[in-house]
mmCIF file of C-alpha atoms (C1' of nucleotides) in Angstrom:
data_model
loop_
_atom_site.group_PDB
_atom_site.id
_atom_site.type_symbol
_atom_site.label_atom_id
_atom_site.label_comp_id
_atom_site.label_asym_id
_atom_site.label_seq_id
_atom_site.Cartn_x
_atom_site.Cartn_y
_atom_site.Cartn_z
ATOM 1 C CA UNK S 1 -11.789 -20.155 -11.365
ATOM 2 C CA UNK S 2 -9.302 -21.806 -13.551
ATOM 3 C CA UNK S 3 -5.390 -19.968 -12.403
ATOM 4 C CA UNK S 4 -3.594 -18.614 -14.688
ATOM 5 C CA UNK S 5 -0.701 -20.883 -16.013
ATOM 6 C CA UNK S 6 1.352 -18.538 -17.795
ATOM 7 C CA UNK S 7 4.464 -18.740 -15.367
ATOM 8 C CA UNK S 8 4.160 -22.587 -15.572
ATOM 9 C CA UNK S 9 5.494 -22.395 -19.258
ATOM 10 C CA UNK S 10 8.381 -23.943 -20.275
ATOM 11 C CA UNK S 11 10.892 -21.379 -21.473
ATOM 12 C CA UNK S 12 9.865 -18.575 -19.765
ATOM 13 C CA UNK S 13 13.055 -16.763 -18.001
ATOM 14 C CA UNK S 14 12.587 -16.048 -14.104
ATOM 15 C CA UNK S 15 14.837 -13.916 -11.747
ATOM 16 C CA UNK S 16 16.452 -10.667 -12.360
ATOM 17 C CA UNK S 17 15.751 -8.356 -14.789
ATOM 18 C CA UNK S 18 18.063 -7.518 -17.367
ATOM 19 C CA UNK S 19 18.675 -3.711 -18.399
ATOM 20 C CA UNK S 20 17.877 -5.125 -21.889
ATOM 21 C CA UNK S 21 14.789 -6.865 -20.899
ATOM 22 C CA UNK S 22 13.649 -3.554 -19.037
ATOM 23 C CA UNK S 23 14.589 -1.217 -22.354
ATOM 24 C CA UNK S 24 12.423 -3.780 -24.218
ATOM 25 C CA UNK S 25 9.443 -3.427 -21.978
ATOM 26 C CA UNK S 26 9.776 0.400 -21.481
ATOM 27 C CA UNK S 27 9.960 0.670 -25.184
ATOM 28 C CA UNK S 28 6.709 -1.988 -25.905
ATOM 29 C CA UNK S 29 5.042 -0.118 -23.501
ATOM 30 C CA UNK S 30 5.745 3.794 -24.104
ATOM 31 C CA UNK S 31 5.110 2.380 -28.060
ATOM 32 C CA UNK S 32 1.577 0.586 -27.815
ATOM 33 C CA UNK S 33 0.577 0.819 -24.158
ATOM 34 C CA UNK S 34 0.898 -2.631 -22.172
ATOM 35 C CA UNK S 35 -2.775 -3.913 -23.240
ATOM 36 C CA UNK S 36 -2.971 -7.379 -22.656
ATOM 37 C CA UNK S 37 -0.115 -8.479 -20.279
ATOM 38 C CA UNK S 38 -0.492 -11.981 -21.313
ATOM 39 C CA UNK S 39 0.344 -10.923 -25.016
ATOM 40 C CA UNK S 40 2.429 -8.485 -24.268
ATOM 41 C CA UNK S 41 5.786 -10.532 -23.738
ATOM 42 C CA UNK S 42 5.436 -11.846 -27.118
ATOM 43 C CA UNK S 43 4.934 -8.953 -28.967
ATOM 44 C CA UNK S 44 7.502 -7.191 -26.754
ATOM 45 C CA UNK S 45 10.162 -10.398 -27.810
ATOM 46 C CA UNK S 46 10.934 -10.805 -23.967
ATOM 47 C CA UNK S 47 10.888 -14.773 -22.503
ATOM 48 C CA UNK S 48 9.109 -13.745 -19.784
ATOM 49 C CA UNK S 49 5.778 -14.399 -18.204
ATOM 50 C CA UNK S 50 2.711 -11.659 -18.643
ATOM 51 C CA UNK S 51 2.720 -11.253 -15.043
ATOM 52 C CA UNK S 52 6.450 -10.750 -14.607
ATOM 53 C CA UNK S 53 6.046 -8.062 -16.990
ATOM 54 C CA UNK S 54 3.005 -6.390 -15.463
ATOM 55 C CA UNK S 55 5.095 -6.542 -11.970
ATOM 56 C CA UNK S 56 8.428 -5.280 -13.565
ATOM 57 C CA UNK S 57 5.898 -2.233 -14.969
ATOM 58 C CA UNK S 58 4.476 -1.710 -11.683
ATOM 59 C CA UNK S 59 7.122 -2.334 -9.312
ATOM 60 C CA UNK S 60 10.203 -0.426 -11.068
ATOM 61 C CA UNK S 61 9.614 0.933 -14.494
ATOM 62 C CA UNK S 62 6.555 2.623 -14.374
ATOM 63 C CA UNK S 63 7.109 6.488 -14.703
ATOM 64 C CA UNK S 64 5.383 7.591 -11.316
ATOM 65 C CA UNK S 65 7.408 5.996 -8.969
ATOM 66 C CA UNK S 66 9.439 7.377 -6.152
ATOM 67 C CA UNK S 67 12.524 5.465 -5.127
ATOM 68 C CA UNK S 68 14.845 5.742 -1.900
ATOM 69 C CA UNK S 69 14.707 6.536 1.281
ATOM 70 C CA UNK S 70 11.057 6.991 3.247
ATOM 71 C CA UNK S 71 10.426 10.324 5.016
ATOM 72 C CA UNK S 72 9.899 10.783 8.385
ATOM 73 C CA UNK S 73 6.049 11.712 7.267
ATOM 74 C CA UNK S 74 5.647 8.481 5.002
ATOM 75 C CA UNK S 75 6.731 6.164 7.774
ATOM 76 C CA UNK S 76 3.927 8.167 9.699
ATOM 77 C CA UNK S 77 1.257 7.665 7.095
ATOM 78 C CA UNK S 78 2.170 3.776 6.648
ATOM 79 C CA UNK S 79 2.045 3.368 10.570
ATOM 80 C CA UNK S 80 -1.483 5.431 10.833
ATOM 81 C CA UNK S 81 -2.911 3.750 7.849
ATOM 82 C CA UNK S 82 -1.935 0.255 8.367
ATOM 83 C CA UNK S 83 -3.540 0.867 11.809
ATOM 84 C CA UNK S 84 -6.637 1.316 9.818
ATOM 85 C CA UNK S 85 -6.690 -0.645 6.904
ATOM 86 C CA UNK S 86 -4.157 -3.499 7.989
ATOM 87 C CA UNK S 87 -2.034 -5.054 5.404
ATOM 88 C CA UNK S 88 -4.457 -3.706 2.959
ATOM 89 C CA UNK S 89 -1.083 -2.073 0.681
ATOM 90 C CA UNK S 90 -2.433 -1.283 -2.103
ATOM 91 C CA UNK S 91 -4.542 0.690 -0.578
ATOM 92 C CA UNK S 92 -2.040 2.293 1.728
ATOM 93 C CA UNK S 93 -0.182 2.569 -1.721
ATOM 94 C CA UNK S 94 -2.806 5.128 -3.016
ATOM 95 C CA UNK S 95 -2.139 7.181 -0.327
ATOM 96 C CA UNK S 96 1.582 7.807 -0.523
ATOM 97 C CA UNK S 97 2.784 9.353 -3.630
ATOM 98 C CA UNK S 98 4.903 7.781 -6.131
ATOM 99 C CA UNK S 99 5.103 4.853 -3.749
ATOM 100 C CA UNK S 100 4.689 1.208 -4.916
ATOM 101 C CA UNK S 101 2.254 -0.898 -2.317
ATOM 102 C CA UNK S 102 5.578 -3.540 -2.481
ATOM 103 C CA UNK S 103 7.715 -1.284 -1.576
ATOM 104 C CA UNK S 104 5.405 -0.218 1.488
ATOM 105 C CA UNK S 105 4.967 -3.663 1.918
ATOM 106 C CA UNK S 106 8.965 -4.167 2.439
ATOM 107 C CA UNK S 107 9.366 -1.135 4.578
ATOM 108 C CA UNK S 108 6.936 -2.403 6.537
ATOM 109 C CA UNK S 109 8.413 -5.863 7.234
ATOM 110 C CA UNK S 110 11.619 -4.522 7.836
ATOM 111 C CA UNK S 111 11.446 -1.308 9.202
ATOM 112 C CA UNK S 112 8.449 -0.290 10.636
ATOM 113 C CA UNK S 113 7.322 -3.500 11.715
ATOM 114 C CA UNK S 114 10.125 -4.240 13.997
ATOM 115 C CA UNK S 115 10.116 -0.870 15.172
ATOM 116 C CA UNK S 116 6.968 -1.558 16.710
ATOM 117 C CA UNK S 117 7.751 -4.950 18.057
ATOM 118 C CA UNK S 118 10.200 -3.306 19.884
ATOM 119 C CA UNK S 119 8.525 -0.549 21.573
ATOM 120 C CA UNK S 120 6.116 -3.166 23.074
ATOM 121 C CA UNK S 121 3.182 -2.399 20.464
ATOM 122 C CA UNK S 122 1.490 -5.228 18.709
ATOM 123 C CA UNK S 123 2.079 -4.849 15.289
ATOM 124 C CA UNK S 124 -1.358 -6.095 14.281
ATOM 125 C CA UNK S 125 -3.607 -4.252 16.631
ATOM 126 C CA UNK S 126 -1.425 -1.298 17.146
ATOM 127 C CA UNK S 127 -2.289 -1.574 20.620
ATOM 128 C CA UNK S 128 0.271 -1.655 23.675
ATOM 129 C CA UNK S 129 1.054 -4.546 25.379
ATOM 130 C CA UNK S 130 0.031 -3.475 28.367
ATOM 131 C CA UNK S 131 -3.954 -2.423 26.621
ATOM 132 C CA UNK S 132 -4.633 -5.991 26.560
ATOM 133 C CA UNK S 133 -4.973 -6.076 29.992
ATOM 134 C CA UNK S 134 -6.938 -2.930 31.093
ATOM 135 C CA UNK S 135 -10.023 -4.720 28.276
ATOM 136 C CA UNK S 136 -11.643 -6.221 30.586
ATOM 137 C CA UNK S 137 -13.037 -3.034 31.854
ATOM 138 C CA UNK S 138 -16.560 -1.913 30.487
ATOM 139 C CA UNK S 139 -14.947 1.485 29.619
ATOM 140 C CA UNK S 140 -12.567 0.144 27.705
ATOM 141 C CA UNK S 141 -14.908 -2.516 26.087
ATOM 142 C CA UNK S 142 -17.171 0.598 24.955
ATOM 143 C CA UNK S 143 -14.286 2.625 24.026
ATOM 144 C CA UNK S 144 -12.812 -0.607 21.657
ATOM 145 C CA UNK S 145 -16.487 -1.030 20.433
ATOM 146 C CA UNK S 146 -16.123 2.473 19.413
ATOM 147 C CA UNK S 147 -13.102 2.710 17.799
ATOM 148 C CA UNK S 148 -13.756 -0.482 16.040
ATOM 149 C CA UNK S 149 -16.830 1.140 14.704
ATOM 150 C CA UNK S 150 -14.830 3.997 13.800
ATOM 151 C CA UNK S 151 -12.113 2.443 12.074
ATOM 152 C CA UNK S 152 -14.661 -0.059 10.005
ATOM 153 C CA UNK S 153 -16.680 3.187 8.753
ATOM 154 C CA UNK S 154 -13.326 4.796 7.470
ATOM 155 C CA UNK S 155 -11.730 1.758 5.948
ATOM 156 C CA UNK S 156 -14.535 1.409 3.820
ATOM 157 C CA UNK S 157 -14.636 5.274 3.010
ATOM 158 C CA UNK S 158 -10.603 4.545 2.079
ATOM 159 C CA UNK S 159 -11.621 1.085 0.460
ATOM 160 C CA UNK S 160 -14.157 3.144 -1.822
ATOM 161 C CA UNK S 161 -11.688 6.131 -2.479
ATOM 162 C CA UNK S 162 -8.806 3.593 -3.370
ATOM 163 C CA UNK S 163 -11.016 2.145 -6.050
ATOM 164 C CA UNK S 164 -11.805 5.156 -7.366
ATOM 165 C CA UNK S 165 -8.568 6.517 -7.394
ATOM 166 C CA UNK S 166 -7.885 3.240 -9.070
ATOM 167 C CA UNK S 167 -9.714 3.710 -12.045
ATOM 168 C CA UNK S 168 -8.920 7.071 -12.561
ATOM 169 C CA UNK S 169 -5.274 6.089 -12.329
ATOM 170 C CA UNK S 170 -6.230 3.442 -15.217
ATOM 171 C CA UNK S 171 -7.939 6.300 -16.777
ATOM 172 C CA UNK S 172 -5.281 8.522 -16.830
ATOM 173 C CA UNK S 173 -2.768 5.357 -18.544
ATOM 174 C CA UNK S 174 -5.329 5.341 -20.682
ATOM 175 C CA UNK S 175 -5.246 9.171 -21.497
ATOM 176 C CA UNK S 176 -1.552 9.564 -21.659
ATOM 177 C CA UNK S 177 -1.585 5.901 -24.109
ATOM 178 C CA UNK S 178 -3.380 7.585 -26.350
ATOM 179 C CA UNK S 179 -1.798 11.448 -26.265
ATOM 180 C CA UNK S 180 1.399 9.406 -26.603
ATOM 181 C CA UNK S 181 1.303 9.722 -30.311
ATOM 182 C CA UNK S 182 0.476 13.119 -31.106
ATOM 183 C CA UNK S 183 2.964 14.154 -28.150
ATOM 184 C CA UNK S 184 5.979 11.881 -27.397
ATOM 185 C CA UNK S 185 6.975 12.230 -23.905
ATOM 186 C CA UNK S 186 9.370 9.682 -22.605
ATOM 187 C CA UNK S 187 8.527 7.483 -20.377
ATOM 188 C CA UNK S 188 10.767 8.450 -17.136
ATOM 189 C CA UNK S 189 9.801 11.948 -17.688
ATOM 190 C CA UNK S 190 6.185 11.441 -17.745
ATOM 191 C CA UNK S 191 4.234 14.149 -16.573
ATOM 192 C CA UNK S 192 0.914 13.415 -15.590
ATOM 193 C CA UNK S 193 -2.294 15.082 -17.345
ATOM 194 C CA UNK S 194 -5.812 13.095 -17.727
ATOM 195 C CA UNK S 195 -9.034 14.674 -17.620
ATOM 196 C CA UNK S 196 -9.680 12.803 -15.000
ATOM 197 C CA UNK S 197 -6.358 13.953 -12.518
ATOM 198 C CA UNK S 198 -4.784 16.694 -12.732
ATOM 199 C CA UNK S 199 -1.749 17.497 -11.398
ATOM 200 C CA UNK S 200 -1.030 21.439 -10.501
ATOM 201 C CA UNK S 201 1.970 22.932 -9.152
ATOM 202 C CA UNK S 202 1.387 23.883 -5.680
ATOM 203 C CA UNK S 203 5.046 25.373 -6.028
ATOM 204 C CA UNK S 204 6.151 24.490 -2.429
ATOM 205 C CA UNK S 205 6.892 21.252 -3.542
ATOM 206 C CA UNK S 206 3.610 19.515 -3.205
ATOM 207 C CA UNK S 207 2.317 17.602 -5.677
ATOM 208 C CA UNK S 208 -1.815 17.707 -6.082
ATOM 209 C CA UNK S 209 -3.787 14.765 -7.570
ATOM 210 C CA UNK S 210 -7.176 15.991 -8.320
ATOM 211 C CA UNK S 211 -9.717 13.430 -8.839
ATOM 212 C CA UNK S 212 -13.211 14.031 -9.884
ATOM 213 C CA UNK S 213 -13.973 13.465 -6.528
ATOM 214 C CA UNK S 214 -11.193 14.613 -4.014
ATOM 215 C CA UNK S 215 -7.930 16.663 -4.312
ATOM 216 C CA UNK S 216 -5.673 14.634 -2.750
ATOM 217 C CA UNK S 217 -2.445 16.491 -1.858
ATOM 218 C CA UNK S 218 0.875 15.262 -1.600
ATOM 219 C CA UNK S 219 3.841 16.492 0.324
ATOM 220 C CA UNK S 220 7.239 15.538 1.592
ATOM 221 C CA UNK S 221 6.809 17.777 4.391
ATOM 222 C CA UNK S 222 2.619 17.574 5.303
ATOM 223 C CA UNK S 223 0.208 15.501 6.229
ATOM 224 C CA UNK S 224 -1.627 13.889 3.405
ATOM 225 C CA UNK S 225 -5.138 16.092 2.754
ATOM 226 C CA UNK S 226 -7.856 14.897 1.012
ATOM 227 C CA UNK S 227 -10.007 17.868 0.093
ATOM 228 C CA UNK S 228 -13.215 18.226 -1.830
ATOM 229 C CA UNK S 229 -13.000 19.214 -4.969
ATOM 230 C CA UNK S 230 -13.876 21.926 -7.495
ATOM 231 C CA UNK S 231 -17.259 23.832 -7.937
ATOM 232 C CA UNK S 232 -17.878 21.325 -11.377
ATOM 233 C CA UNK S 233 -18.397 17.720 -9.226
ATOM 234 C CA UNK S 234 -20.895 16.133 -11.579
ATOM 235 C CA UNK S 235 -19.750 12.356 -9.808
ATOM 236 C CA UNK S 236 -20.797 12.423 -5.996
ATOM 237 C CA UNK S 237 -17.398 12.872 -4.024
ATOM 238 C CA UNK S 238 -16.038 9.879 -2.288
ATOM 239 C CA UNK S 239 -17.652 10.217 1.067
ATOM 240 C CA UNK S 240 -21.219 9.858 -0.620
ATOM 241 C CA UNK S 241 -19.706 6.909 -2.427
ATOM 242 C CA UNK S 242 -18.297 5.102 0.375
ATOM 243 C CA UNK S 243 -21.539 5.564 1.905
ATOM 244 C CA UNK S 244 -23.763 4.129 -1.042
ATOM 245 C CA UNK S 245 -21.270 1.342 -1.440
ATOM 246 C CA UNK S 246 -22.712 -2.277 0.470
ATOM 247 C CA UNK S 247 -19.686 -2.390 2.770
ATOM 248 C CA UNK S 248 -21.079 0.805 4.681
ATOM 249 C CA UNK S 249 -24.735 0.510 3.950
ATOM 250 C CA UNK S 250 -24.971 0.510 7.770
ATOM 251 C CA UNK S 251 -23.759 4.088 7.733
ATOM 252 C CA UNK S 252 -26.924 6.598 8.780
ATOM 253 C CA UNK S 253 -26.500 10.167 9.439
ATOM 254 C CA UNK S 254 -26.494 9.728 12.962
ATOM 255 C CA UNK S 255 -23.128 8.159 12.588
ATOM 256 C CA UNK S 256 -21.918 11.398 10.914
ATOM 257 C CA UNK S 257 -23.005 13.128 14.172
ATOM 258 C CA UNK S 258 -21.495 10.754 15.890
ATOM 259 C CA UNK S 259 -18.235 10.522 14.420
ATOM 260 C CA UNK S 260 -17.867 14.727 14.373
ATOM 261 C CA UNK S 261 -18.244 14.021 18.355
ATOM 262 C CA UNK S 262 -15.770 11.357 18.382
ATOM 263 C CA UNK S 263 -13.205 13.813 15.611
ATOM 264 C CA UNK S 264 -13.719 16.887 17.431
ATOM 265 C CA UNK S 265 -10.158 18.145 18.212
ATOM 266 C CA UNK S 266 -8.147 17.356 21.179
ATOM 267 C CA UNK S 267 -5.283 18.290 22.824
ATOM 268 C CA UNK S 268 -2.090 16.365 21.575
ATOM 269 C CA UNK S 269 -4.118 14.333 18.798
ATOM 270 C CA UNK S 270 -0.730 15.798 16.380
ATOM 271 C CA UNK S 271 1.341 14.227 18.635
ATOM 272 C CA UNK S 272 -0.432 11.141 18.638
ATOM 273 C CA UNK S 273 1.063 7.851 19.811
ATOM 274 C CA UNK S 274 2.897 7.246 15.856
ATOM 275 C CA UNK S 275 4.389 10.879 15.995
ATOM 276 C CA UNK S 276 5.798 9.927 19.829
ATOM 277 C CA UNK S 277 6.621 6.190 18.073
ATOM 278 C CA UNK S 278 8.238 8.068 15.169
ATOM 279 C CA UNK S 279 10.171 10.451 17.264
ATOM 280 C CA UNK S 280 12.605 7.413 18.560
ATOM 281 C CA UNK S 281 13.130 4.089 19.675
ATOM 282 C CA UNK S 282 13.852 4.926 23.093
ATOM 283 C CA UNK S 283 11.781 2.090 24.233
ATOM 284 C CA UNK S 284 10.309 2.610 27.343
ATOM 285 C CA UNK S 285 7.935 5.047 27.151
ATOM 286 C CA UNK S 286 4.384 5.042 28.515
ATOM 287 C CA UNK S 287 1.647 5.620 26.288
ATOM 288 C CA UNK S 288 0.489 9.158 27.484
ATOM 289 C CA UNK S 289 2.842 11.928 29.378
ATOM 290 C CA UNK S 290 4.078 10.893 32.583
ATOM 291 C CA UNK S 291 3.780 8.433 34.372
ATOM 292 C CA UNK S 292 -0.034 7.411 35.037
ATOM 293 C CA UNK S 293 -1.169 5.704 38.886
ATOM 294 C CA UNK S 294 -2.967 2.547 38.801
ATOM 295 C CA UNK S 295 -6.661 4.098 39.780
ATOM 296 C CA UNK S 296 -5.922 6.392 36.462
ATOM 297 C CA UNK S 297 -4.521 4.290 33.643
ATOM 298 C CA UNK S 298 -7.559 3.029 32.793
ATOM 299 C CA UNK S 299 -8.985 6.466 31.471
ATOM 300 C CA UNK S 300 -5.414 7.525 30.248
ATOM 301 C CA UNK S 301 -5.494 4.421 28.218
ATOM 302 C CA UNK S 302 -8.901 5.145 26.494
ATOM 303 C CA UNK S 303 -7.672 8.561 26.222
ATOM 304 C CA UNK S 304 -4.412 7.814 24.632
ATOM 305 C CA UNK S 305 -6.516 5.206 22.325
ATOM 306 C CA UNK S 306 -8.772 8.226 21.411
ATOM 307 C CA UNK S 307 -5.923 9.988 20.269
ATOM 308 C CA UNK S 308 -4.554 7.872 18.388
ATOM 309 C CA UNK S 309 -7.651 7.428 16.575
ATOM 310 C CA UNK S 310 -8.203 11.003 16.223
ATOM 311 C CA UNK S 311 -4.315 11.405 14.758
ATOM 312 C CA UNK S 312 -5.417 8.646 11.713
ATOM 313 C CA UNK S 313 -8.906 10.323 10.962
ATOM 314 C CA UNK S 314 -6.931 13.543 11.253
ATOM 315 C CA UNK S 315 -4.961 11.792 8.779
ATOM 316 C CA UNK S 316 -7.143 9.932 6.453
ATOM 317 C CA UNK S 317 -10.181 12.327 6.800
ATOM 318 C CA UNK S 318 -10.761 14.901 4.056
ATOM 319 C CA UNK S 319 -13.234 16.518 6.004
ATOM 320 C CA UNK S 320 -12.524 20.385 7.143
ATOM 321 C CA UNK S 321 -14.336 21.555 9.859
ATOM 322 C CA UNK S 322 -16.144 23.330 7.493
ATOM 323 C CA UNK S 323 -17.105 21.353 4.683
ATOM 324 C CA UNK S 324 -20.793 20.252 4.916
ATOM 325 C CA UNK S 325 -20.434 18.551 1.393
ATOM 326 C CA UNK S 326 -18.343 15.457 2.581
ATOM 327 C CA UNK S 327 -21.534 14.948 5.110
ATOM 328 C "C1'" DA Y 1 40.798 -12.364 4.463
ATOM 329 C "C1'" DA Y 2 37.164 -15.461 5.239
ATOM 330 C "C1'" DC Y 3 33.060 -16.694 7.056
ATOM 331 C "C1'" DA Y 4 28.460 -16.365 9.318
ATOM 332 C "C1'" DG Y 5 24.379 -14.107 10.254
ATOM 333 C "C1'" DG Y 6 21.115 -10.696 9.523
ATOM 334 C "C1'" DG Y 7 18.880 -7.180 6.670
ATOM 335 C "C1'" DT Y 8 16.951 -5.636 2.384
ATOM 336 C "C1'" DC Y 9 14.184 -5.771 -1.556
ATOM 337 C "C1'" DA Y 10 13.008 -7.439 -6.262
ATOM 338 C "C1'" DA Y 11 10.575 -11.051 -7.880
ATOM 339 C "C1'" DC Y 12 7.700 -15.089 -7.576
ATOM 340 C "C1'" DC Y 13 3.600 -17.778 -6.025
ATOM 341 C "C1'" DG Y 14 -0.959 -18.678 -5.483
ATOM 342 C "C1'" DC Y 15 -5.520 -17.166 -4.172
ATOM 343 C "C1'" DA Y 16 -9.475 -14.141 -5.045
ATOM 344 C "C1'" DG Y 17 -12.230 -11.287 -7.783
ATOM 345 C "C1'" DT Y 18 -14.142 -9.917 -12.187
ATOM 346 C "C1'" DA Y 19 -15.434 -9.623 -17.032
ATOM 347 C "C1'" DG Y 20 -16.938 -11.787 -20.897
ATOM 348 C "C1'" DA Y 21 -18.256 -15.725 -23.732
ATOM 349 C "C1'" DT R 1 -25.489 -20.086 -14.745
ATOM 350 C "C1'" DT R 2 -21.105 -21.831 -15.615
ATOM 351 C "C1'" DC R 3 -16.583 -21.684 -17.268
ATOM 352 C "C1'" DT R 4 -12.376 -19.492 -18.770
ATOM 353 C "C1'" DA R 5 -9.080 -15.911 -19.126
ATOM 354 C "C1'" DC R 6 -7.132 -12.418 -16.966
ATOM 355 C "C1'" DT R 7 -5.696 -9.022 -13.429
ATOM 356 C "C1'" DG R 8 -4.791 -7.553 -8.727
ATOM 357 C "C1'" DC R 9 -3.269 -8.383 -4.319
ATOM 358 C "C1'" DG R 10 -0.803 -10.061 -0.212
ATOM 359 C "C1'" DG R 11 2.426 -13.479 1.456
ATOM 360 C "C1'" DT R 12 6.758 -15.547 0.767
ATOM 361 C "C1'" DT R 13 11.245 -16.521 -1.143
ATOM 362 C "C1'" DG R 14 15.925 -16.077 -2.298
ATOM 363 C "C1'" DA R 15 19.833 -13.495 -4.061
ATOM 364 C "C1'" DC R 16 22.592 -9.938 -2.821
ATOM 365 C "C1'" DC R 17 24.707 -6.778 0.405
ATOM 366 C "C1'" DC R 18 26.428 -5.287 4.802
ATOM 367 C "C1'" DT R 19 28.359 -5.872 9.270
ATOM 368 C "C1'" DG R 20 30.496 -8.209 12.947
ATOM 369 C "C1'" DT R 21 33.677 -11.737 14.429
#
DNA sequence: AACAGGGTCAACCGCAGTAGA
DNA sequence: TTCTACTGCGGTTGACCCTGT
């Protein structure tokens, strides 16, 4: 696996980007496409590495990007998510609109992170400080055996619709690349068409990515829905990929069963432990209403854990209680 | 006004995975 | 099968900015 030395070059400016340097990217790139990055600096005339380039592109120039301020329901989706997939960003990425997976990876560092320190919650586990100790019980063994199980099955469904969602984005490059001639659009006004995503105005706001697999919808104001798509599927929608992939070959029906037992809906799953960790940082707050005996924590806990759980598949899970095509 | 310390974020580094020869 | 070139990803760094003293 030989690395790539193209940084090591002598030569080759570092640091800062230029406004010159970007104009000469955004103009290589909204000309030819970016191609080959390792080329690309070359032909573009900028003294910089291919993989600076490909990170300026990705970071800060690229079209599709949303900069500023995270809402209240971003921070929510990066805290449910990350609860899920860990520091998987990119993957997190494809779930918030416009939103870079270094950027999310920031925010989380120095926002959300230490928001979470603070409250008592491992950042890493999500789990209260004071879980650790009620583990030892069999209930809560099962319960963590559960959720564990739970959470593995849905990262890889997310793994498997983040690849896909992937390529299409690649796709769509691809798509717009090539329309680029026949229609000049610039660059920071891109407007996204592909024949592979779509991109329909809700008008309320919301922005719709339509794969050939999944609608996902994006909103300022909602939660993030993943629904199934139109009537025309001839690809098998993400669920039956994630399933046929290796990573959740382990995945039987039964576990669909299962898992509509463990989703059913329950009371306060909305306001979830990230929507009551979102709400402020007034510290010391217990992890369900009120304040819970000794003899009852226990259950509270595994109920409160539940919840949680239920608020990210709530979150992450495309399924309506209706739709026997995701299962 | 000057300095120190902490926070933020763009950019870099290096590993891992993959495609193609 | 092996090697190389290349891209993608997550962790880390460091310059800049802000705030408090």
């Amino acid at each position: 696996m030989g690395r790539s030395p193209c940084c090591d070059k002598a030569g080759l400016k570092k640091g800062p980007w230029t406004p010159e340097e970007d104009q000469k990217l955004l103009a290589y790139i909204e000309e030819h496409g970016h191609g080959s990055w390792r080329s690309l600096p070359e032909k573009a005339g900028l003294q910089r590495c291919g993989k600076s380039c490909r990170l300026r592109w990705t970071n800060y120039l690229r079209p599709d990007i949303k900069r500023g301020k995270f809402t209240v329901q971003e921070e929510q989706t990066i805290i449910q998510l990350h609860a899920l997939l860990g520091n998987r960003w990119s993957a997190i990425a494809t779930h918030l609109a416009k939103r870079t997976d270094n950027e999310i990876k920031n925010y989380w560092n120095t926002h959300l992170k230490k928001r979470l320190v603070k409250m008592g919650i491992d950042p890493v586990t999500h789990k209260h400080k004071n879980e650790t100790l009620m583990s030892s019980t069999g209930q809560s063994k099962s319960a963590a055996a559960t959720l564990s199980h739970m959470a593995q099955w849905e990262s890889a469904r997310l793994e498997a619709e983040a690849r896909l969602a992937r390529e299409s984005k690649l796709l769509h490059l691809q798509h717009y690349q090539n329309n680029k001639a026949a229609a000049p659009n610039h660059c920071l006004s891109h407007k996204a068409s592909s024949t592979n995503w779509t991109k329909p105005n809700l008008g309320n706001g919301d922005q719709q990515l339509e794969s050939p697999t999944s609608t996902v919808t994006f909103s300022e104001n909602h939660h993030l829905m993943i629904m199934p798509s139109g009537e025309n599927n001839s690809v098998p929608n993400v669920t039956e990929f994630a399933l046929s992939s290796s990573t959740s070959s382990d995945v039987k029906d039964s576990d669909h069963d299962w898992m509509r037992q463990i989703n059913c809906p329950t009371e306060g799953v909305q306001e979830g432990f990230t929507s009551l960790l979102l709400l402020g940082d007034s510290g010391d707050r217990s992890l369900s209403t009120g304040q819970k005996d000794e003899e009852t924590s226990d259950c509270s806990y595994y109920e409160d854990n539940k919840n949680y759980w239920n608020s990210i598949l709530n979150l992450v899970d495309s399924t309506p209680s209706d739709s026997s095509t995701m299962f």
